[in-house]
Coordinates of C-alpha atoms in Angstrom, one line a residue:
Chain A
X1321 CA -11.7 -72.1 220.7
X1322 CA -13.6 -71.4 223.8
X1323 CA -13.5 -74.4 225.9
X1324 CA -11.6 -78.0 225.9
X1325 CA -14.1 -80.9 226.3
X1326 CA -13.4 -84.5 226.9
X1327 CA -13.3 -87.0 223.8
X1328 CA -14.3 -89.9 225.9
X1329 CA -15.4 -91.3 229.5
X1330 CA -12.8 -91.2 232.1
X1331 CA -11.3 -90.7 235.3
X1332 CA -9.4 -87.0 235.7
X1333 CA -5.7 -88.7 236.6
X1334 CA -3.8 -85.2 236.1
X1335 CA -4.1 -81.8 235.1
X1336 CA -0.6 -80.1 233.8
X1337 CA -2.5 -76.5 233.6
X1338 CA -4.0 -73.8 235.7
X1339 CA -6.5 -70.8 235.4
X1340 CA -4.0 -67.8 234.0
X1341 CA -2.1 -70.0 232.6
X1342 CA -0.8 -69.6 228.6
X1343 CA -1.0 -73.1 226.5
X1344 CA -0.1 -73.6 222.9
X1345 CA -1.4 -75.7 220.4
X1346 CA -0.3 -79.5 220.8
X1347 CA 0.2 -78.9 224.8
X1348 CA -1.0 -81.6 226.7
X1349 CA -3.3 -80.2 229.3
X1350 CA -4.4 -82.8 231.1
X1351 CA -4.2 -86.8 231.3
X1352 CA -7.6 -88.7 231.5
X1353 CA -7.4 -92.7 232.5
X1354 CA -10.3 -94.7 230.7
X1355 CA -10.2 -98.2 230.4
X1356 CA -7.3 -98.7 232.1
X1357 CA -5.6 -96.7 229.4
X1358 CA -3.9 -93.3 230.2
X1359 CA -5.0 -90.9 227.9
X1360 CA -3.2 -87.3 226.8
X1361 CA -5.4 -84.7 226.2
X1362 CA -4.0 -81.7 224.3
X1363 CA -5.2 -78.4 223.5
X1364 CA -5.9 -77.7 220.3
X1365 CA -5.2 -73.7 220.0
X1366 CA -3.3 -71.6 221.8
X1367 CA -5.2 -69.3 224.2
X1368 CA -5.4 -68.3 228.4
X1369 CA -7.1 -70.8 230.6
X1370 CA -9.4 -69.1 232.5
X1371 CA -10.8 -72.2 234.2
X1372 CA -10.2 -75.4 235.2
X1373 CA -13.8 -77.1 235.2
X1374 CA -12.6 -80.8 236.6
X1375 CA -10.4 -82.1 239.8
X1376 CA -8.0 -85.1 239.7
X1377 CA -9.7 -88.2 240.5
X1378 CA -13.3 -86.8 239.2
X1379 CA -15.1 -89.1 236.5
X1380 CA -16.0 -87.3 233.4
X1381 CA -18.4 -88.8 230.6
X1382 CA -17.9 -87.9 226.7
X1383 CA -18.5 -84.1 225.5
X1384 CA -18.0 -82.7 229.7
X1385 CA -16.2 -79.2 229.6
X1386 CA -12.8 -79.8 231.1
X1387 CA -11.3 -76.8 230.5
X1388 CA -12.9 -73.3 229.5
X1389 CA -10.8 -70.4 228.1
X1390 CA -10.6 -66.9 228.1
Chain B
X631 CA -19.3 -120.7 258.5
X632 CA -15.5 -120.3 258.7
X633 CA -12.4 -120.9 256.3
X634 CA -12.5 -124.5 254.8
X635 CA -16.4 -125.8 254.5
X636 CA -17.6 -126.8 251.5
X637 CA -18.6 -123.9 249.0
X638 CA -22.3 -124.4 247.2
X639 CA -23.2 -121.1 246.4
X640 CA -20.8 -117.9 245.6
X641 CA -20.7 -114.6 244.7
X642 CA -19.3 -113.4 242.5
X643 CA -17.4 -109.5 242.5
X644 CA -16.5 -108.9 239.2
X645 CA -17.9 -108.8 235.5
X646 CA -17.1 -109.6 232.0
X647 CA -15.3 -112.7 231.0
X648 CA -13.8 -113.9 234.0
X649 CA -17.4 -113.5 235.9
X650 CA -18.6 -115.7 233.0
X651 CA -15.6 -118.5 232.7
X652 CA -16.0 -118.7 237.1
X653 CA -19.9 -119.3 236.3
X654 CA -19.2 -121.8 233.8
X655 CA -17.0 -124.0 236.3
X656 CA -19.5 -123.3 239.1
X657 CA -22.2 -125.1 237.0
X658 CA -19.8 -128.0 236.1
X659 CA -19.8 -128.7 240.2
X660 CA -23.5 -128.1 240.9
X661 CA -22.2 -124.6 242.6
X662 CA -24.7 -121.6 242.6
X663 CA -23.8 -118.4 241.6
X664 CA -24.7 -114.8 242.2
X665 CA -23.7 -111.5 239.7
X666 CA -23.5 -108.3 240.9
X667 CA -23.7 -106.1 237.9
X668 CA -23.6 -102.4 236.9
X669 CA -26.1 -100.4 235.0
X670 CA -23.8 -100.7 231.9
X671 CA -23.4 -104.1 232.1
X672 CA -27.3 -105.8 232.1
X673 CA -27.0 -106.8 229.1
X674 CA -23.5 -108.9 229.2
X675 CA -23.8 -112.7 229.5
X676 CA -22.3 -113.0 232.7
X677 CA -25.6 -111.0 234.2
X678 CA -27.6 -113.1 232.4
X679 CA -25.7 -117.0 232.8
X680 CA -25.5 -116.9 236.7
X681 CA -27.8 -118.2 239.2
X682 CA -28.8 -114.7 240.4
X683 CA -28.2 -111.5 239.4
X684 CA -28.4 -108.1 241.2
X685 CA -27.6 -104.4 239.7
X686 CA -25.3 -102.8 242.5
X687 CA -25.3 -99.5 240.6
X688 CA -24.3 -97.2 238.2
X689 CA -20.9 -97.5 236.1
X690 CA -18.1 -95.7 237.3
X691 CA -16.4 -98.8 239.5
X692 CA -16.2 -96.7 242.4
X693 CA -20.6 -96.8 242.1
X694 CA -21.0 -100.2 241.4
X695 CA -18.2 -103.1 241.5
X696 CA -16.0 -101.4 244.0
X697 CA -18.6 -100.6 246.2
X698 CA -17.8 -103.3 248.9
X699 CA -20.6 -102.6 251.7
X700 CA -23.5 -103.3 249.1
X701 CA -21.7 -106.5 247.7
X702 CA -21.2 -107.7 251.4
X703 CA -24.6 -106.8 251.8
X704 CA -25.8 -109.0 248.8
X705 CA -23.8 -111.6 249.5
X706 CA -25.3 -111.9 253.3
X707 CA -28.9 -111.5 252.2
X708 CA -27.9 -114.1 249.8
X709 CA -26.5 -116.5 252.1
X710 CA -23.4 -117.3 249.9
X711 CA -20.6 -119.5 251.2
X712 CA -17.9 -117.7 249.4
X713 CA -17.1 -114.7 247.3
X714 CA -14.5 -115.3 244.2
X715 CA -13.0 -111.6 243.6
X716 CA -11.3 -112.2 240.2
X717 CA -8.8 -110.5 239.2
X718 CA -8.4 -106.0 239.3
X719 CA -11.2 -104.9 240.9
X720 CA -11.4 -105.9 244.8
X721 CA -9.2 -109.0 244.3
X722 CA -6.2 -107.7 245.5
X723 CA -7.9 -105.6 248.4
X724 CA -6.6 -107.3 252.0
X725 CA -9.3 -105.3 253.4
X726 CA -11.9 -106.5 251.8
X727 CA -10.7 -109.8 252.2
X728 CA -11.0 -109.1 255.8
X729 CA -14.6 -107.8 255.7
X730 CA -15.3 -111.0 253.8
X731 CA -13.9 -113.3 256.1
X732 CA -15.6 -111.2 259.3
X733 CA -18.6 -111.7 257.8
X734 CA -18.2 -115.1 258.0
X735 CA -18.0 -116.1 254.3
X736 CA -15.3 -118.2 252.8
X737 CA -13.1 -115.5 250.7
X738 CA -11.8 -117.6 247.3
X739 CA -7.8 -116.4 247.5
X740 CA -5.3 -115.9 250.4
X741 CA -5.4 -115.0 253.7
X742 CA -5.8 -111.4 254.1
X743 CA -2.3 -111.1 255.3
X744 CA -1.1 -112.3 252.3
X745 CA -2.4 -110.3 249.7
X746 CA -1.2 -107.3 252.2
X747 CA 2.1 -108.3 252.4
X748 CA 2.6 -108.6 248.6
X749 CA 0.4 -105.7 247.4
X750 CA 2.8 -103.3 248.7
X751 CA 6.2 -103.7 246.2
X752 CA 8.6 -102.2 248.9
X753 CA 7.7 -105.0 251.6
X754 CA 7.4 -108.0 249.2
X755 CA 10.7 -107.3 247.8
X756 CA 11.7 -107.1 251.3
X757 CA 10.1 -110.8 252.2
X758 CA 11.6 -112.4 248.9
X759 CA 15.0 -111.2 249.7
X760 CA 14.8 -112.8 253.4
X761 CA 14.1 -115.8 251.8
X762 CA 16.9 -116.1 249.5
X763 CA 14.6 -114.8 246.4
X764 CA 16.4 -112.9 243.4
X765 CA 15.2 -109.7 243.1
X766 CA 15.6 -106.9 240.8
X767 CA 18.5 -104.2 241.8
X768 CA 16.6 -101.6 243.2
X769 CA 16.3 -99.1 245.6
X770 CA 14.5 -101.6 248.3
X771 CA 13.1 -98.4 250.5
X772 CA 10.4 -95.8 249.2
X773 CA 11.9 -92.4 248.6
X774 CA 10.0 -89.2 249.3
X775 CA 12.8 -87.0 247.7
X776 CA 14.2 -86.8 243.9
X777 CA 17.8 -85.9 245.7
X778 CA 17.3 -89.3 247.0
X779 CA 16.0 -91.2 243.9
X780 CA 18.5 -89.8 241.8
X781 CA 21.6 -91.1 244.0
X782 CA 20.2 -94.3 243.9
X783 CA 19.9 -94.2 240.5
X784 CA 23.3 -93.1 240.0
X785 CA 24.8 -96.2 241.9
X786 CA 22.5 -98.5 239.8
X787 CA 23.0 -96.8 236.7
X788 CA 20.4 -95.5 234.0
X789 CA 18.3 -96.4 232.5
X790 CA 15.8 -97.1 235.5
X791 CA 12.2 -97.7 236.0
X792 CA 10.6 -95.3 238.1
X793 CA 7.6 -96.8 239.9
X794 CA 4.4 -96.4 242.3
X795 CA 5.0 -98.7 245.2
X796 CA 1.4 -99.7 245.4
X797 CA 1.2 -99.4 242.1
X798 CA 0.1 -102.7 239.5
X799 CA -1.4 -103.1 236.2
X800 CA 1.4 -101.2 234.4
X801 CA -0.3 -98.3 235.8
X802 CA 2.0 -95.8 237.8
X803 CA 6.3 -96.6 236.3
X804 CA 7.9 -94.7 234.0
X805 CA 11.3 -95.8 232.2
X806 CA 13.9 -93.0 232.8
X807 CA 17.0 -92.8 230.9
X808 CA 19.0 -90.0 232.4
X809 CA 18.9 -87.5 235.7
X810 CA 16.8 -85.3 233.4
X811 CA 14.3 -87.7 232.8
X812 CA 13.9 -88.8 236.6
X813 CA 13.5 -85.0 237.5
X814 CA 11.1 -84.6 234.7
X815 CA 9.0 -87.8 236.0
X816 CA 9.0 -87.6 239.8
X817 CA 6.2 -85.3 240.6
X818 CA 4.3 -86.3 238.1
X819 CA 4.4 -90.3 239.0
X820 CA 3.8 -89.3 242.6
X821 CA 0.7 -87.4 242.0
X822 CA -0.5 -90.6 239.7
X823 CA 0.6 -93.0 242.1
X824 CA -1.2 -90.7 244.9
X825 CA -4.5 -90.3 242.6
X826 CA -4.7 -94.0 241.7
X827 CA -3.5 -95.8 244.4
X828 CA -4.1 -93.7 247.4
X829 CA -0.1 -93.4 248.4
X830 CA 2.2 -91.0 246.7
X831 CA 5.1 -93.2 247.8
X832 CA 7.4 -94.2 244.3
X833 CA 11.1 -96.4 244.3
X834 CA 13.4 -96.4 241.9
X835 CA 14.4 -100.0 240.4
X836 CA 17.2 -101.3 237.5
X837 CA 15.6 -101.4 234.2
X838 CA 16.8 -104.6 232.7
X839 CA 17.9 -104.4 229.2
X840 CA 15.9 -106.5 226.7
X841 CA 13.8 -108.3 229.3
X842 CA 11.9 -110.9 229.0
X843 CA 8.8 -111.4 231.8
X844 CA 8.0 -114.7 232.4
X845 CA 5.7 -115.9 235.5
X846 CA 5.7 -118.7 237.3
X847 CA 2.1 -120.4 238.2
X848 CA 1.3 -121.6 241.7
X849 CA -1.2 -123.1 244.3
X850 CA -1.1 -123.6 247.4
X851 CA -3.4 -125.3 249.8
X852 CA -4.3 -124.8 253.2
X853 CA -2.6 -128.0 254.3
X854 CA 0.8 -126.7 253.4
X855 CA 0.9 -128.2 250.2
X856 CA 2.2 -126.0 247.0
X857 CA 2.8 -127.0 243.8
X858 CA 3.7 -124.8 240.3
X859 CA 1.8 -125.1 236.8
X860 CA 4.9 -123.9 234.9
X861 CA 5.8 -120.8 233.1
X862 CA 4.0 -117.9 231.1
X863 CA 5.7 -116.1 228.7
X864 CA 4.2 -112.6 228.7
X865 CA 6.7 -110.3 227.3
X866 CA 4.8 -109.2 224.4
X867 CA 3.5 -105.9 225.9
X868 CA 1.8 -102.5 225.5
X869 CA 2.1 -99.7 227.7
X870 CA 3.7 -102.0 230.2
X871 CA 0.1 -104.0 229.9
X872 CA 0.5 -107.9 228.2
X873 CA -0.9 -108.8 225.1
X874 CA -0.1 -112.0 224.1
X875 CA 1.0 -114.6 226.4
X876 CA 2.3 -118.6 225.9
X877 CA 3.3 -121.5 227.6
X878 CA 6.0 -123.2 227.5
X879 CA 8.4 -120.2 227.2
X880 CA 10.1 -120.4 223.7
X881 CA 13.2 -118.6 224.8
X882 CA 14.6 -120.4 228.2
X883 CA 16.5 -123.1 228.8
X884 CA 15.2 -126.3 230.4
X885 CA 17.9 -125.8 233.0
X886 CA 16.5 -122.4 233.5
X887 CA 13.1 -123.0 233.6
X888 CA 13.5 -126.1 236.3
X889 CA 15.2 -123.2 238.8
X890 CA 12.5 -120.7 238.2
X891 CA 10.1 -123.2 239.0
X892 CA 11.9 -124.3 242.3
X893 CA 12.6 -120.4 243.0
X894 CA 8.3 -119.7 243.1
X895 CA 7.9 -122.9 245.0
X896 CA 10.2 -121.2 247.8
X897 CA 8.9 -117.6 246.8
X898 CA 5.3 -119.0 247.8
X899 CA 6.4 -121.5 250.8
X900 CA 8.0 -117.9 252.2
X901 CA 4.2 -116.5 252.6
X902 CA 2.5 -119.5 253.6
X903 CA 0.8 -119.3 250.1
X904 CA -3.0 -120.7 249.8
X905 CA -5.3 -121.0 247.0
X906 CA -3.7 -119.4 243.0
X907 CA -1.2 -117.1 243.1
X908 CA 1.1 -116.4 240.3
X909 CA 5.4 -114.8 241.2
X910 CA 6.4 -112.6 237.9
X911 CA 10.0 -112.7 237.0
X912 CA 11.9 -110.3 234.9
X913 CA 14.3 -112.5 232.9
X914 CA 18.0 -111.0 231.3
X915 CA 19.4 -112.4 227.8
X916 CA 21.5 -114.4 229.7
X917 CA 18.5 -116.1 231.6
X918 CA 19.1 -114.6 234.7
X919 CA 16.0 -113.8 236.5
X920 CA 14.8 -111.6 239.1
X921 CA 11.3 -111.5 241.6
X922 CA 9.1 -108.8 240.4
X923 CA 6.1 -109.4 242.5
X924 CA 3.4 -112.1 243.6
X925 CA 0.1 -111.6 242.2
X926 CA -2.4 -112.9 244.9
X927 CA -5.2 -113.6 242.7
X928 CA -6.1 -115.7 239.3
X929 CA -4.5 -114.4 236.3
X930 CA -6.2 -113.2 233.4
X931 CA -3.9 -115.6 231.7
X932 CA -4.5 -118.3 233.5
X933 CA -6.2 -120.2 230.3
X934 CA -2.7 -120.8 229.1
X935 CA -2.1 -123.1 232.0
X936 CA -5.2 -124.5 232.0
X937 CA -4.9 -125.4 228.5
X938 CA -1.2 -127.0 228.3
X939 CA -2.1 -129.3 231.9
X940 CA -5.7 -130.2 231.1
X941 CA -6.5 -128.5 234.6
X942 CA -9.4 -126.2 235.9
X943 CA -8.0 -123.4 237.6
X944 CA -11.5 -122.2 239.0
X945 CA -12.3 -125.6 239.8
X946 CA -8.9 -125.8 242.3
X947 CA -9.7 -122.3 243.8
X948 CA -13.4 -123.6 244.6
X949 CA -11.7 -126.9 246.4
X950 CA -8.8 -125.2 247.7
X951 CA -11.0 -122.5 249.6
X952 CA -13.8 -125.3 251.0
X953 CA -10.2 -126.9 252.6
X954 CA -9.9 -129.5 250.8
X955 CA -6.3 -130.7 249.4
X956 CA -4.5 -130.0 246.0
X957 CA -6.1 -132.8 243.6
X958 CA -2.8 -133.6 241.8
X959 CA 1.1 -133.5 243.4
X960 CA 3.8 -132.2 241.8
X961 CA 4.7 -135.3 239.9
X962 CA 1.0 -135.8 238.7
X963 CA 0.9 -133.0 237.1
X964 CA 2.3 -132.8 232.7
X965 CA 2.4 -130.1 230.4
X966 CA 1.2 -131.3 226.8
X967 CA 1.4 -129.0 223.7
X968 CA 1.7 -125.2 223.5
X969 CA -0.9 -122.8 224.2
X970 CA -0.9 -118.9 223.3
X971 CA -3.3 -116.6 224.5
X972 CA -4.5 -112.9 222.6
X973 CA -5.7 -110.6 224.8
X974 CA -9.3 -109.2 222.2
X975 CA -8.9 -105.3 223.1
X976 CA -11.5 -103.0 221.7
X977 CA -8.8 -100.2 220.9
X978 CA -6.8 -99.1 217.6
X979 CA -4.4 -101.4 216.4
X980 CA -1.8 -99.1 215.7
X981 CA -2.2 -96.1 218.4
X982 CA -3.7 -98.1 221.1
X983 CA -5.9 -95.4 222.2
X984 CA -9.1 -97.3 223.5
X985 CA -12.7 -97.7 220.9
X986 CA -15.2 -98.1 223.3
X987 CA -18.6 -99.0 220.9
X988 CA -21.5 -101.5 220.0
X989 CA -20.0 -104.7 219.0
X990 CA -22.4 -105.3 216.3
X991 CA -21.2 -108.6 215.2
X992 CA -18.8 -110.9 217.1
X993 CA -18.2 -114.4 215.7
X994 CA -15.3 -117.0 215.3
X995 CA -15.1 -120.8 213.9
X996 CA -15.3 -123.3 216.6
X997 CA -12.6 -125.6 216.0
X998 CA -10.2 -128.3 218.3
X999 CA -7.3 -126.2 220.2
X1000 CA -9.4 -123.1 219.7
X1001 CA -10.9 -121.6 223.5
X1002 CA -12.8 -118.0 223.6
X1003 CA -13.4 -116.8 226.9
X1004 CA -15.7 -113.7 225.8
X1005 CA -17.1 -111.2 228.3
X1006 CA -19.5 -109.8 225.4
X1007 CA -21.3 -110.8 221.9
X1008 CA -22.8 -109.8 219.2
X1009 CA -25.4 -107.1 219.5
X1010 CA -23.7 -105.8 223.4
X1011 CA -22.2 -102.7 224.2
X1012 CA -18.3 -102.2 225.0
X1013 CA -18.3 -99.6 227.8
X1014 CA -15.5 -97.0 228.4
X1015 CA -16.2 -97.8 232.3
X1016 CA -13.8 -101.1 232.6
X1017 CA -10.7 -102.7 230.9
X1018 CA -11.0 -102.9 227.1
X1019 CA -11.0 -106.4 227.1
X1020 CA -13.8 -108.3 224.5
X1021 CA -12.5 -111.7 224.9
X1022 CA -9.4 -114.0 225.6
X1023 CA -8.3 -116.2 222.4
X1024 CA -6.0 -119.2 223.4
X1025 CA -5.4 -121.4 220.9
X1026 CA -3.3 -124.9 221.7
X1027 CA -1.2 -127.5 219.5
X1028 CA 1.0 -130.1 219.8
X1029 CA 3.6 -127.8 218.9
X1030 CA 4.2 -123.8 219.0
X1031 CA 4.2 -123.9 215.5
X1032 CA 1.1 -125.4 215.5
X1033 CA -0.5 -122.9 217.2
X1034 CA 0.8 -120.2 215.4
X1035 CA -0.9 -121.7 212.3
X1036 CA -4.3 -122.6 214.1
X1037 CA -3.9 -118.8 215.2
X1038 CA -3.4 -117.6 211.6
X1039 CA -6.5 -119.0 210.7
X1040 CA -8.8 -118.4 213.9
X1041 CA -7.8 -114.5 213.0
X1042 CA -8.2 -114.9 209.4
X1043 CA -11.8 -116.2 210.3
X1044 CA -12.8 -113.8 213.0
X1045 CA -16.1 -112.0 212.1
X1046 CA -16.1 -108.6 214.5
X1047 CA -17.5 -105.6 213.4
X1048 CA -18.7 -102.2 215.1
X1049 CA -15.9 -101.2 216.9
X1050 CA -11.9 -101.0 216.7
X1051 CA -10.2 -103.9 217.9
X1052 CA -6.4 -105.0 218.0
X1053 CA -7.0 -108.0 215.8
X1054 CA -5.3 -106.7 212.9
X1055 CA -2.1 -106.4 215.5
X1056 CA -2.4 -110.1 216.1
X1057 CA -2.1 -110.7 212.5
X1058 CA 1.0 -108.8 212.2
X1059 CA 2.8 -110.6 215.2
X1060 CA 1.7 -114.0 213.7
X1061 CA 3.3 -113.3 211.2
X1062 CA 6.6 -111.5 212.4
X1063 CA 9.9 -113.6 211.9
X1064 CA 11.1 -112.8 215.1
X1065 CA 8.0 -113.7 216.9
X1066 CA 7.9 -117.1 214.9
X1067 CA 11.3 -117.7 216.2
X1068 CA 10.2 -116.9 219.3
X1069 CA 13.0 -114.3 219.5
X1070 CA 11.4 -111.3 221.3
X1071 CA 11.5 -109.2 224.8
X1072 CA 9.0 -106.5 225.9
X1073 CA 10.4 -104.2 223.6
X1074 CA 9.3 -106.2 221.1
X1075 CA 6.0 -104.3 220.0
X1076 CA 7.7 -100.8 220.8
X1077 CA 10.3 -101.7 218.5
X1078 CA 7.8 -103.1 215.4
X1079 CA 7.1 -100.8 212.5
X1080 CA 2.8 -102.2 212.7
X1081 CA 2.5 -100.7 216.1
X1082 CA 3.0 -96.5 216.7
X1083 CA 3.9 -96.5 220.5

């Protein structure tokens, strides 16, 4: 897995990782908001973060790169 | 022209079914109506029902129905006598109720001062307790510190609800049962509360045990007069977000229900209230109540009401703001029946995780005690820009049981295909014992085996 992208429109409300960062399988990365819902997104392999491609409070549609890994 | 002349043509800030249902009541009194609509939204009927109706953008809120310079703009250009906010959006922004007012246009709601006052939870806990309001044990002060939040905690006891002081919506409080669950939950609720509602500032408040959250319906005029509609029961909840609401409560005493009644009166007297406003009680097992907060708007629930006093809400918001009195006193106005409403969500039944989509087919048997306020159709797109909501269901009879039945069968006749929705949920709670009882607190859907969270 090279990158995480977003499974649906929404607003960036959080972001629980950083670049250099180790995440496991299942880890919640980051939390999206999207109609009026908050919703987790996880990683779905383990791997390094090498970069965090969105900022809390930016709008991201469907298939956007969130997260990109090493 | 100022506060109090007579509204003929509005605008309206908001979109969906509530744009539609204020349209419908507008046409009823020979009012005009403007739309203000997003690109995703040019095909909904509300774009297409009013009067006029202007794209102000594309979808994300903040480029379109947030956008409060280009709607002030419109509504100038436009020469409207009044803008009706709804509810979310800018409906609770003072503000913007300012701007509106500036301008010179009648704003449908309080006075800005109002919706001020009781937007922020730290200050309208404050004003209910000067005026002899119950409100929940709680911290009463914002705290900047976890040190701080988890003494207060400690002298209130755990479990407690942890929560964004300008926060709303269910959006921004998190239940904490232990020390290690506030410490886990503080940064992170005050970076949501900073990133949503623009203040980082949280309060820690008693979770009550088995609640039950029933509101209380008011209006207020700008003659001093104020009068309640009765009670909402709206403890059947997701994600701290209501579901299914119904009037008259089936769980409080008349005795009860007479002092929460008297209690919102004062509540709304306290703050001068004018125009629909409704005061949210948490309620104990043993029927004690506490203030929550004042909603300074109409509530998407307001059908409920409407359909148990024979009253239009709309219709009292459009005479209330061009000055004129309250139609009915308090002694004019009966409760008949029982009224539920189900709150059409295009999301999975079981996870709740929203299932945005085309609504391919949308259609229901029109029956007596059967209402559908519907923001789409068939054929229209449901958006992951705005709430998930496809329509309100509120289904009357002479009796709750009644209801429940007429419900059975509105669900078992629904025809909606395309996307997910949550009425397979429905279908489950109508026919849970303990709902049927009328036995049931907010835990109620946590705590069923047909819903996963």
């Amino acid at each position: 897995m090279r990158e995480i992208t977003s499974s649906m429109a929404g607003t960036v409300l959080n972001i629980m990782v950083e670049a250099g960062q180790e995440v496991t399988a299942g880890q919640e990365v980051l939390m999206l908001e999207s109609m009026k819902m908050e919703i987790p997104v996880e990683s779905e392999a383990s791997g390094k973060v090498a970069e965090v491609k969105v900022n809390v409070g930016d709008f991201v549609n469907e298939g956007d790169i969130l997260i990109v890994f090493e | 022209m100022e506060r109090g002349s007579i509204v003929r043509k509005i605008l309206i800030a908001n979109r969906g079914e509530i744009a539609l249902r204020i349209i419908k009541t507008c046409r009823e009194m020979g009012i005009e109506t403007v739309a203000v609509y997003s690109d995703a939204d040019k095909d909904l009927p509300f774009a297409k029902e009013a009067t006029f109706a202007f794209n102000i953008g594309e979808p994300p809120v903040n480029k379109s129905y947030l956008k409060t310079d280009t709607i002030l703009e419109i509504a100038k250009r436009e020469k409207v006598d009044g803008i009706h906010p709804g509810y979310g959006f800018l409906s609770e922004n003072a503000s913007f109720a300012r701007a509106v007012k500036n301008a010179g246009i009648t704003f449908i709601g309080p006075d800005p001062e109002t919706i001020e006052m009781m937007g922020d939870k730290i200050v309208s806990r404050k004003t209910m307790m000067e005026a002899g309001v119950p409100v929940v044990p709680g911290s009463g002060e914002g705290t900047s510190t976890l040190e701080e939040a988890c003494k207060l905690a400690d002298l209130m006891g755990y479990p407690v609800m942890l929560k964004a002081s300008g926060g709303g919506g269910g959006i921004g409080m998190v239940r904490c049962e232990n020390e290690q669950a506030l410490a886990k939950s503080f940064d992170s609720t005050k970076t949501r509360a900073k990133a949503y509602f623009g203040s980082d500032e949280v309060f820690v408040e008693k979770y009550i045990q088995n609640a039950r959250h029933v509101e209380i319906q008011v209006f207020g005029d700008n003659h001093g007069n104020i009068v309640h509609l009765f009670e909402r029961d709206c403890s059947i909840q997701r994600r701290h977000q209501k579901v299914v609401e119904e009037s008259p409560s089936p769980f409080l005493s008349e005795q009860t229900k007479q002092k929460m009644y008297e209690t919102a009166l004062t509540a709304a007297a306290a703050v001068q209230y004018k125009n629909a406003g409704t005061i949210e009680f948490i309620v104990d097992e043993e029927e004690n109540f506490y203030f929550l907060e004042m909603n300074t708007r109409l509530q998407v629930e307001h059908p409920v009401t409407e359909q148990i006093t024979g009253l239009d809400l709309v219709k009292w918001q459009l005479l209330a703001a061009s000055g004129e009195k309250l139609p009915l006193s308090q002694n004019d106005i009966k409760q008949q029946g029982h009224s539920i409403e189900f709150r059409l969500y295009a999301e999975d039944p079981k996870t709740f995780l929203p299932s945005p989509g085309k609504l391919s087919m949308f259609e229901w048997v029109a029956s007596p005690g059967v209402r559908v306020d519907y923001g789409y159709v068939s054929g229209t797109t449901v958006s992951p820009f705005y709430d998930p909501m496809v329509a309100k269901c509120i289904i009357h009879g002479e009796t709750r049981l009644e209801a429940i039945e007429k419900a059975v069968q509105f669900f078992d006749e629904l025809n909606l295909e395309g996307i997910k929705t949550n009425a397979p949920l429905f279908k489950e709670i109508l026919k849970d014992e303990d709902f049927r009882k009328g036995n049931y607190s907010t835990a109620f859907l946590t705590e069923k085996a047909f819903a996963v969270k």
